[in-house]
Tab-separated table of C-alpha atoms in Angstrom:
chain	number	residue	atom	x	y	z
S	1	MET	CA	-147.233	-40.716	58.174
S	2	LYS	CA	-144.465	-39.045	56.349
S	3	THR	CA	-143.325	-42.407	55.246
S	4	LEU	CA	-146.611	-43.346	53.589
S	5	VAL	CA	-146.508	-40.120	51.833
S	6	LEU	CA	-143.294	-40.637	50.556
S	7	TYR	CA	-144.060	-44.011	49.411
S	8	GLY	CA	-147.136	-42.843	47.281
S	9	ILE	CA	-144.931	-40.101	45.598
S	10	ARG	CA	-142.617	-42.631	44.251
S	11	SER	CA	-145.216	-45.046	43.222
S	12	GLY	CA	-146.942	-42.377	41.044
S	13	SER	CA	-143.616	-41.371	39.606
S	14	ARG	CA	-142.969	-44.993	38.563
S	15	SER	CA	-146.621	-45.201	37.020
S	16	GLY	CA	-145.860	-42.048	34.652
S	17	THR	CA	-142.424	-43.489	33.564
S	18	ALA	CA	-143.818	-46.719	32.748
S	19	PHE	CA	-146.572	-44.872	30.543
S	20	ILE	CA	-144.382	-42.933	28.886
S	21	VAL	CA	-141.899	-45.852	27.900
S	22	VAL	CA	-145.151	-47.705	26.607
S	23	MET	CA	-146.213	-44.546	24.614
S	24	MET	CA	-142.711	-44.340	23.276
S	25	LEU	CA	-142.503	-48.001	22.462
S	26	THR	CA	-145.994	-48.073	20.703
S	27	GLY	CA	-144.767	-44.999	18.565
S	28	ILE	CA	-141.756	-46.796	17.498
S	29	LEU	CA	-143.846	-49.963	16.540
S	30	MET	CA	-146.201	-47.789	14.670
S	31	ILE	CA	-143.403	-46.183	12.713
S	32	ALA	CA	-141.885	-49.416	12.114
S	33	GLY	CA	-145.133	-51.022	10.768
S	34	VAL	CA	-145.772	-47.894	8.392
S	35	SER	CA	-142.153	-48.313	7.197
S	36	LEU	CA	-142.701	-51.828	6.803
S	37	THR	CA	-145.970	-51.271	4.959
S	38	TYR	CA	-144.292	-48.518	2.447
S	39	LEU	CA	-141.340	-50.721	1.798
S	40	THR	CA	-143.362	-53.708	1.293
S	41	SER	CA	-145.900	-51.640	-1.229
S	42	ASN	CA	-143.056	-49.843	-2.828
S	43	ALA	CA	-141.552	-53.321	-3.535
S	44	GLY	CA	-144.648	-54.477	-4.964
S	45	PHE	CA	-144.860	-51.702	-7.256
S	46	THR	CA	-141.326	-51.713	-8.169
S	47	SER	CA	-142.105	-55.417	-9.367
S	48	ARG	CA	-145.083	-54.867	-11.092
S	49	LYS	CA	-143.121	-51.650	-13.128
S	50	ILE	CA	-140.198	-54.073	-13.779
S	51	ASN	CA	-142.762	-56.620	-14.954
S	52	ALA	CA	-144.488	-54.390	-17.119
S	53	GLY	CA	-141.399	-52.957	-18.577
S	54	ALA	CA	-140.347	-56.629	-19.646
S	55	ARG	CA	-143.652	-57.353	-21.210
S	56	ALA	CA	-143.246	-53.784	-22.841
S	57	LEU	CA	-140.062	-54.816	-24.274
S	58	ALA	CA	-141.327	-58.306	-25.508
S	59	VAL	CA	-144.388	-56.193	-26.994
S	60	ALA	CA	-142.047	-54.024	-28.869
S	61	GLU	CA	-140.121	-56.909	-30.352
S	62	ALA	CA	-143.274	-58.553	-31.373
S	63	GLY	CA	-143.840	-55.326	-33.464
S	64	ILE	CA	-140.387	-55.841	-35.103
S	65	THR	CA	-141.834	-59.363	-35.943
S	66	ALA	CA	-144.890	-57.913	-37.171
S	67	MET	CA	-143.330	-55.540	-39.639
S	68	LEU	CA	-140.661	-58.208	-40.922
S	69	SER	CA	-143.363	-60.172	-41.905
S	70	ARG	CA	-144.946	-57.202	-44.060
S	71	LEU	CA	-141.725	-56.567	-45.453
S	72	GLU	CA	-141.254	-60.016	-46.743
S	73	THR	CA	-144.511	-59.646	-48.674
S	74	ASN	CA	-144.221	-56.243	-49.942
S	75	TYR	CA	-141.118	-54.586	-49.524
S	76	VAL	CA	-141.588	-51.379	-51.580
S	77	TYR	CA	-144.756	-50.463	-49.882
S	78	TRP	CA	-143.705	-51.076	-46.349
S	79	SER	CA	-140.246	-49.906	-46.468
S	80	ASN	CA	-141.589	-46.190	-47.483
S	81	GLU	CA	-141.804	-44.615	-44.141
S	82	ARG	CA	-144.822	-46.670	-42.890
S	83	THR	CA	-146.217	-46.983	-39.605
S	84	LEU	CA	-148.268	-49.927	-38.074
S	85	THR	CA	-150.044	-49.726	-34.674
S	86	GLU	CA	-151.796	-53.076	-33.237
S	87	ASN	CA	-152.904	-54.058	-29.920
S	88	PHE	CA	-150.994	-57.208	-28.755
S	89	GLU	CA	-152.090	-59.125	-25.399
S	90	GLU	CA	-152.461	-56.591	-22.723
S	91	GLY	CA	-150.490	-54.077	-24.538
S	92	TYR	CA	-150.040	-52.562	-27.976
S	93	TYR	CA	-147.184	-51.559	-30.284
S	94	THR	CA	-146.354	-48.930	-32.738
S	95	VAL	CA	-143.684	-49.898	-35.375
S	96	LYS	CA	-142.451	-47.862	-38.212
S	97	THR	CA	-139.923	-48.060	-40.826
S	98	HIS	CA	-137.195	-45.273	-41.829
S	99	ARG	CA	-134.882	-44.916	-44.396
S	100	PRO	CA	-132.063	-42.565	-43.434
S	101	SER	CA	-130.732	-40.151	-46.241
S	102	HIS	CA	-127.614	-41.437	-48.265
S	103	SER	CA	-127.799	-45.070	-46.491
S	104	SER	CA	-128.232	-48.156	-47.822
S	105	THR	CA	-129.888	-49.434	-44.675
S	106	LEU	CA	-133.517	-49.659	-43.534
S	107	LEU	CA	-134.245	-48.690	-39.883
S	108	VAL	CA	-137.488	-50.502	-38.106
S	109	GLU	CA	-138.204	-48.907	-34.715
S	110	SER	CA	-140.878	-50.427	-32.596
S	111	THR	CA	-142.339	-48.855	-29.292
S	112	GLY	CA	-144.298	-51.663	-26.852
S	113	VAL	CA	-146.800	-50.304	-24.143
S	114	VAL	CA	-148.059	-52.220	-21.300
S	115	GLN	CA	-149.681	-50.648	-18.139
S	116	GLY	CA	-148.019	-47.203	-19.021
S	117	GLU	CA	-144.761	-48.406	-19.566
S	118	LYS	CA	-142.870	-47.933	-22.405
S	119	ARG	CA	-139.946	-49.819	-24.167
S	120	THR	CA	-138.631	-49.187	-27.401
S	121	THR	CA	-136.082	-51.505	-29.826
S	122	VAL	CA	-134.604	-50.681	-33.084
S	123	VAL	CA	-133.182	-53.006	-35.783
S	124	GLU	CA	-131.140	-52.283	-38.881
S	125	LEU	CA	-131.836	-54.162	-42.158
S	126	PRO	CA	-129.685	-53.980	-45.370
S	127	MET	CA	-131.948	-53.076	-48.365
S	128	VAL	CA	-131.275	-55.556	-50.923
S	129	PHE	CA	-134.515	-57.367	-52.338
S	130	TYR	CA	-135.926	-59.184	-55.116
S	131	PHE	CA	-138.674	-57.843	-57.442
S	132	GLU	CA	-141.560	-60.185	-58.728
S	133	GLY	CA	-143.420	-58.093	-61.497
S	134	ALA	CA	-144.337	-57.570	-64.880
S	135	ILE	CA	-141.738	-54.727	-65.592
S	136	LEU	CA	-138.404	-53.594	-64.189
S	137	ALA	CA	-136.227	-50.965	-65.187
S	138	GLY	CA	-133.057	-49.620	-63.894
S	139	GLY	CA	-133.684	-46.272	-65.591
S	140	ASP	CA	-137.142	-45.002	-66.551
S	141	ILE	CA	-140.636	-46.638	-67.604
S	142	THR	CA	-142.389	-44.950	-70.366
S	143	LEU	CA	-146.005	-46.393	-71.140
S	144	ASN	CA	-147.541	-44.216	-73.739
S	145	THR	CA	-150.374	-43.955	-76.310
S	146	ALA	CA	-153.208	-46.290	-77.497
S	147	ALA	CA	-153.568	-47.731	-74.016
S	148	PRO	CA	-150.780	-50.042	-73.038
S	149	GLU	CA	-151.979	-52.560	-70.432
S	150	VAL	CA	-149.959	-54.237	-67.878
S	151	TYR	CA	-151.055	-56.880	-65.431
S	152	GLY	CA	-148.521	-57.229	-62.567
S	153	ASP	CA	-146.378	-54.966	-60.362
S	154	ILE	CA	-143.869	-52.504	-62.223
S	155	HIS	CA	-140.999	-50.562	-60.695
S	156	ALA	CA	-138.443	-48.144	-62.145
S	157	ASN	CA	-135.206	-47.057	-60.356
S	158	GLY	CA	-136.034	-43.787	-62.493
S	159	ASN	CA	-139.283	-42.181	-63.096
S	160	ILE	CA	-142.430	-43.353	-64.510
S	161	TYR	CA	-144.001	-41.816	-67.694
S	162	GLY	CA	-147.476	-42.243	-69.126
S	163	HIS	CA	-150.760	-41.259	-70.930
S	164	HIS	CA	-153.888	-41.240	-68.882
S	165	ASN	CA	-155.387	-44.039	-70.440
S	166	VAL	CA	-152.520	-46.481	-69.433
S	167	LYS	CA	-154.164	-49.551	-67.276
S	168	VAL	CA	-151.740	-51.018	-64.738
S	169	GLU	CA	-153.405	-53.898	-62.513
S	170	GLY	CA	-150.512	-54.061	-59.943
S	171	ASP	CA	-148.475	-52.100	-57.587
S	172	ILE	CA	-146.211	-49.299	-59.067
S	173	SER	CA	-143.202	-48.233	-57.280
S	174	THR	CA	-140.525	-45.715	-58.590
S	175	CYS	CA	-137.348	-44.306	-56.837
S	176	GLY	CA	-138.622	-41.072	-58.414
S	177	THR	CA	-142.136	-39.876	-59.321
S	178	SER	CA	-144.922	-41.740	-61.564
S	179	GLN	CA	-147.396	-40.027	-63.774
S	180	ILE	CA	-149.820	-43.003	-63.870
S	181	SER	CA	-151.838	-44.586	-61.231
S	182	PRO	CA	-152.858	-48.312	-60.602
S	183	SER	CA	-156.357	-49.556	-61.206
S	184	GLY	CA	-158.000	-52.799	-59.859
S	185	ILE	CA	-157.856	-54.727	-56.710
S	186	ASP	CA	-155.238	-57.068	-55.379
S	187	PRO	CA	-156.975	-60.323	-54.913
S	188	GLU	CA	-154.719	-61.642	-52.361
S	189	THR	CA	-155.428	-58.519	-49.999
S	190	GLY	CA	-158.701	-57.209	-51.223
S	191	MET	CA	-156.967	-53.577	-51.240
S	192	PRO	CA	-156.598	-51.350	-54.142
S	193	TYR	CA	-153.293	-51.420	-55.668
S	194	THR	CA	-150.634	-48.740	-54.813
S	195	THR	CA	-148.454	-46.211	-55.803
S	196	THR	CA	-145.001	-45.477	-54.096
S	197	GLU	CA	-142.818	-42.961	-55.126
S	198	GLY	CA	-139.420	-42.321	-53.699
S	199	ALA	CA	-139.183	-46.124	-53.154
S	200	PRO	CA	-135.825	-47.763	-52.474
S	201	PRO	CA	-133.937	-49.062	-55.746
S	202	VAL	CA	-134.314	-52.524	-56.990
S	203	SER	CA	-131.129	-54.487	-57.862
S	204	VAL	CA	-131.536	-55.646	-61.420
S	205	ALA	CA	-128.855	-58.188	-60.940
S	206	ASP	CA	-130.617	-59.656	-57.845
S	207	ALA	CA	-133.736	-59.922	-59.996
S	208	LEU	CA	-132.118	-61.520	-62.822
S	209	GLY	CA	-130.434	-64.118	-60.242
S	210	ALA	CA	-133.901	-65.282	-59.386
S	211	TYR	CA	-133.879	-67.048	-63.047
S	212	THR	CA	-131.851	-70.031	-63.437
S	213	ASN	CA	-133.695	-72.111	-66.083
S	214	PRO	CA	-131.662	-73.712	-67.451
S	215	ILE	CA	-128.641	-71.427	-66.184
S	216	PRO	CA	-128.640	-67.706	-64.835
S	217	MET	CA	-129.425	-65.206	-67.330
S	218	LEU	CA	-126.180	-63.484	-66.736
S	219	PRO	CA	-123.413	-63.901	-67.573
S	220	LEU	CA	-123.993	-64.697	-71.542
S	221	SER	CA	-121.177	-67.319	-71.648
S	222	GLY	CA	-123.601	-70.310	-70.269
S	223	TRP	CA	-125.826	-69.520	-73.085
S	224	LEU	CA	-122.754	-69.316	-75.658
S	225	ASN	CA	-121.757	-72.872	-74.348
S	226	LEU	CA	-125.123	-74.543	-74.881
S	227	ALA	CA	-125.474	-72.930	-78.465
S	228	THR	CA	-122.093	-74.481	-79.478
S	229	ASN	CA	-122.958	-77.749	-77.998
S	230	GLY	CA	-126.257	-78.600	-79.495
S	231	GLY	CA	-127.860	-75.236	-80.349
S	232	ILE	CA	-127.548	-73.080	-83.117
S	233	TYR	CA	-124.665	-70.506	-83.141
S	234	TYR	CA	-123.912	-67.599	-85.324
S	235	PRO	CA	-120.303	-66.234	-84.598
S	236	ASN	CA	-121.070	-62.706	-86.269
S	237	SER	CA	-124.260	-60.276	-86.453
S	238	VAL	CA	-127.138	-61.707	-88.882
S	239	GLU	CA	-130.089	-60.872	-90.294
S	240	LEU	CA	-132.678	-63.530	-90.714
S	241	GLY	CA	-136.083	-63.859	-92.782
S	242	GLY	CA	-138.229	-66.625	-93.321
S	243	VAL	CA	-136.525	-69.127	-90.944
S	244	ASP	CA	-138.055	-71.667	-88.676
S	245	LEU	CA	-135.300	-71.734	-85.864
S	246	ARG	CA	-135.480	-75.140	-83.763
S	247	PRO	CA	-132.399	-75.873	-81.905
S	248	SER	CA	-132.078	-79.281	-80.295
S	249	ASN	CA	-131.306	-77.851	-76.904
S	250	GLY	CA	-133.608	-74.603	-77.058
S	251	VAL	CA	-130.755	-71.942	-77.723
S	252	VAL	CA	-129.952	-69.629	-80.370
S	253	TYR	CA	-126.866	-67.266	-79.764
S	254	VAL	CA	-125.657	-64.465	-82.157
S	255	ASN	CA	-122.421	-63.055	-81.314
S	256	GLY	CA	-123.312	-59.674	-82.294
S	257	ASP	CA	-126.530	-58.205	-83.297
S	258	ALA	CA	-129.641	-60.439	-84.350
S	259	THR	CA	-132.253	-58.808	-86.522
S	260	ILE	CA	-135.386	-60.446	-87.962
S	261	ASN	CA	-136.750	-58.927	-91.244
S	262	ASN	CA	-139.358	-61.491	-92.615
S	263	ARG	CA	-141.654	-63.560	-90.972
S	264	SER	CA	-139.974	-66.336	-88.769
S	265	SER	CA	-140.164	-68.718	-85.870
S	266	LEU	CA	-138.265	-69.824	-83.010
S	267	VAL	CA	-138.749	-72.696	-80.446
S	268	GLY	CA	-136.346	-71.711	-77.515
S	269	THR	CA	-134.367	-68.756	-76.514
S	270	LEU	CA	-132.642	-66.043	-78.504
S	271	VAL	CA	-129.524	-64.596	-77.121
S	272	ALA	CA	-127.414	-62.046	-78.768
S	273	SER	CA	-124.336	-60.411	-77.180
S	274	GLY	CA	-125.326	-56.906	-79.062
S	275	SER	CA	-129.034	-55.974	-80.022
S	276	ILE	CA	-132.032	-58.016	-81.023
S	277	HIS	CA	-134.395	-56.063	-83.549
S	278	ILE	CA	-137.664	-57.568	-84.624
S	279	ASN	CA	-138.646	-55.775	-87.697
S	280	ASN	CA	-141.443	-58.477	-88.963
S	281	ARG	CA	-143.543	-60.960	-87.684
S	282	PHE	CA	-141.507	-63.278	-85.403
S	283	ASP	CA	-143.456	-66.422	-83.761
S	284	GLN	CA	-141.890	-67.772	-80.463
S	285	THR	CA	-142.686	-70.656	-78.397
S	286	PRO	CA	-140.922	-71.475	-75.219
S	287	PHE	CA	-138.593	-74.468	-75.330
S	288	ALA	CA	-139.469	-75.571	-71.707
S	289	PRO	CA	-141.795	-73.718	-68.933
S	290	GLY	CA	-139.755	-70.850	-67.271
S	291	TRP	CA	-137.297	-70.354	-70.003
S	292	PRO	CA	-136.553	-66.856	-71.031
S	293	CYS	CA	-137.656	-65.493	-74.500
S	294	PHE	CA	-134.844	-62.942	-75.361
S	295	ILE	CA	-131.652	-62.098	-73.798
S	296	ALA	CA	-129.812	-59.176	-75.452
S	297	GLY	CA	-126.467	-57.584	-74.140
S	298	ILE	CA	-127.551	-54.208	-75.275
S	299	ASP	CA	-131.035	-53.261	-76.580
S	300	ILE	CA	-134.037	-55.024	-77.410
S	301	ARG	CA	-136.627	-53.278	-80.372
S	302	GLU	CA	-139.730	-54.736	-81.599
S	303	ASP	CA	-141.508	-53.067	-84.356
S	304	ASN	CA	-144.254	-55.690	-85.452
S	305	ARG	CA	-147.186	-57.452	-83.901
S	306	ASN	CA	-145.914	-60.506	-82.070
S	307	THR	CA	-146.767	-62.574	-78.924
S	308	TYR	CA	-143.922	-63.370	-76.635
S	309	GLN	CA	-143.681	-66.035	-73.768
S	310	GLY	CA	-141.127	-65.641	-70.860
S	311	VAL	CA	-138.533	-63.206	-69.677
S	312	LEU	CA	-137.425	-60.568	-72.249
S	313	PHE	CA	-134.100	-59.086	-70.864
S	314	ALA	CA	-132.266	-56.186	-72.298
S	315	GLY	CA	-128.772	-55.029	-70.993
S	316	ASN	CA	-129.706	-51.471	-72.007
S	317	ASN	CA	-133.066	-50.170	-73.466
S	318	TYR	CA	-136.077	-52.249	-74.209
S	319	ILE	CA	-138.554	-50.547	-76.978
S	320	SER	CA	-141.688	-51.831	-78.187
S	321	LEU	CA	-143.460	-49.715	-80.839
S	322	ASN	CA	-146.325	-51.993	-81.829
S	323	ASN	CA	-149.180	-54.204	-81.180
S	324	ARG	CA	-147.676	-56.710	-78.765
S	325	THR	CA	-148.404	-59.306	-76.025
S	326	THR	CA	-145.676	-60.312	-73.569
S	327	ILE	CA	-146.588	-63.405	-71.197
S	328	GLY	CA	-143.864	-63.098	-68.767
S	329	GLN	CA	-141.617	-60.300	-67.769
S	330	ILE	CA	-139.694	-57.253	-69.295
S	331	ILE	CA	-136.509	-56.555	-67.707
S	332	ALA	CA	-134.108	-53.752	-68.798
S	333	MET	CA	-130.831	-52.383	-67.003
S	334	ASN	CA	-132.013	-48.926	-68.319
S	335	SER	CA	-135.266	-47.807	-69.860
S	336	VAL	CA	-138.306	-49.462	-70.994
S	337	THR	CA	-140.655	-48.010	-73.566
S	338	ILE	CA	-143.889	-49.525	-74.592
S	339	GLU	CA	-146.018	-47.522	-77.144
S	340	ASN	CA	-148.813	-48.405	-78.895
S	341	ARG	CA	-151.065	-51.316	-77.605
S	342	GLY	CA	-148.570	-53.159	-75.966
S	343	ILE	CA	-149.904	-55.987	-73.410
S	344	VAL	CA	-147.979	-57.417	-70.388
S	345	HIS	CA	-149.370	-60.269	-68.331
S	346	MET	CA	-147.463	-61.801	-65.512
S	347	PRO	CA	-147.949	-65.580	-65.831
S	348	THR	CA	-150.287	-66.856	-63.181
S	349	ASN	CA	-148.557	-69.811	-62.464
S	350	ASP	CA	-145.260	-68.379	-61.670
S	351	MET	CA	-144.546	-68.746	-57.688
S	352	ALA	CA	-143.809	-65.376	-56.057
S	353	ILE	CA	-140.164	-64.945	-54.982
S	354	PRO	CA	-140.290	-64.181	-51.229
S	355	GLN	CA	-138.507	-61.024	-50.044
S	356	GLU	CA	-135.270	-62.116	-48.145
S	357	VAL	CA	-135.514	-59.735	-45.182
S	358	ARG	CA	-131.923	-59.888	-43.075
S	359	ILE	CA	-131.191	-58.192	-39.938
S	360	SER	CA	-127.680	-56.518	-39.937
S	361	GLY	CA	-127.960	-55.507	-36.091
S	362	TRP	CA	-130.119	-54.409	-33.246
S	363	LEU	CA	-129.416	-51.011	-32.467
S	364	ARG	CA	-131.288	-50.487	-29.401
């Protein structure tokens, strides 16, 4: 009997031990399973987070591309502290432009958001661009009295002054302030024309570089060569009256000031190393499409009623004091002043010069 009792105690002890071992193994397996589930879930979350972050960066870069496209079409407007937000695929981007003080660069910063993940990228652009418009002044523009009319964009690196009855159908931009506002709707965008104050300066030299018919406007030496080889050349300042100028190659060059006192006419381009002063009727016809009208090393001053076609460039100031129509552009290194009923039309058949936007570096 003692033997049987001892055997029964040992058998129960072994069963209890086995149960404990099984429970421990079950707990370990459960912990391992939970850990494995957690690790798998965390890996999936991390993978999704990385994937969303990569897509957010791609969306941010798409925002950069969208802003660069807008800068190419209307640089003055979009470079002036503008913000653009658009949906893109499964996320969206917010892109903005910023011009640091006393800097010649433009910063474009874009943030892309996808599934809560944000990524930001920044590019730096040099602020050098072309201008395609009706009036460009390196200084101020003054449009005053008797309702001057301008059909095309205008820009002044200084300020823009004007009377309340001035009509400008085009975008107005100035590095300073403007006393006039545009009217009308842009037919290309269907939106009203805008005024931009505090705009970046326009390089007049770059604007002139766009015109190369038949040669660049500056320097004047190219025009001098044409005048002395088949054109009309005056070695000193002249006062002309009652003349009909028809140079065989379309160029009249005056080495000094050119003054027109009586009714005269010209088929071609008048170039003066000094100033051009029109006192009386002066009929002008372009020698060929796209050729400039007047090129003056100093000033252009017009005091009578005339109609001109082509670019009028003054190395200093342009002044118009009577009823005049210009079918082309007025460009002055300094100021442009139009008083009385001056009308300026951008030629409708001119091709717009696209803005060259160059990336100088990716900052982030």
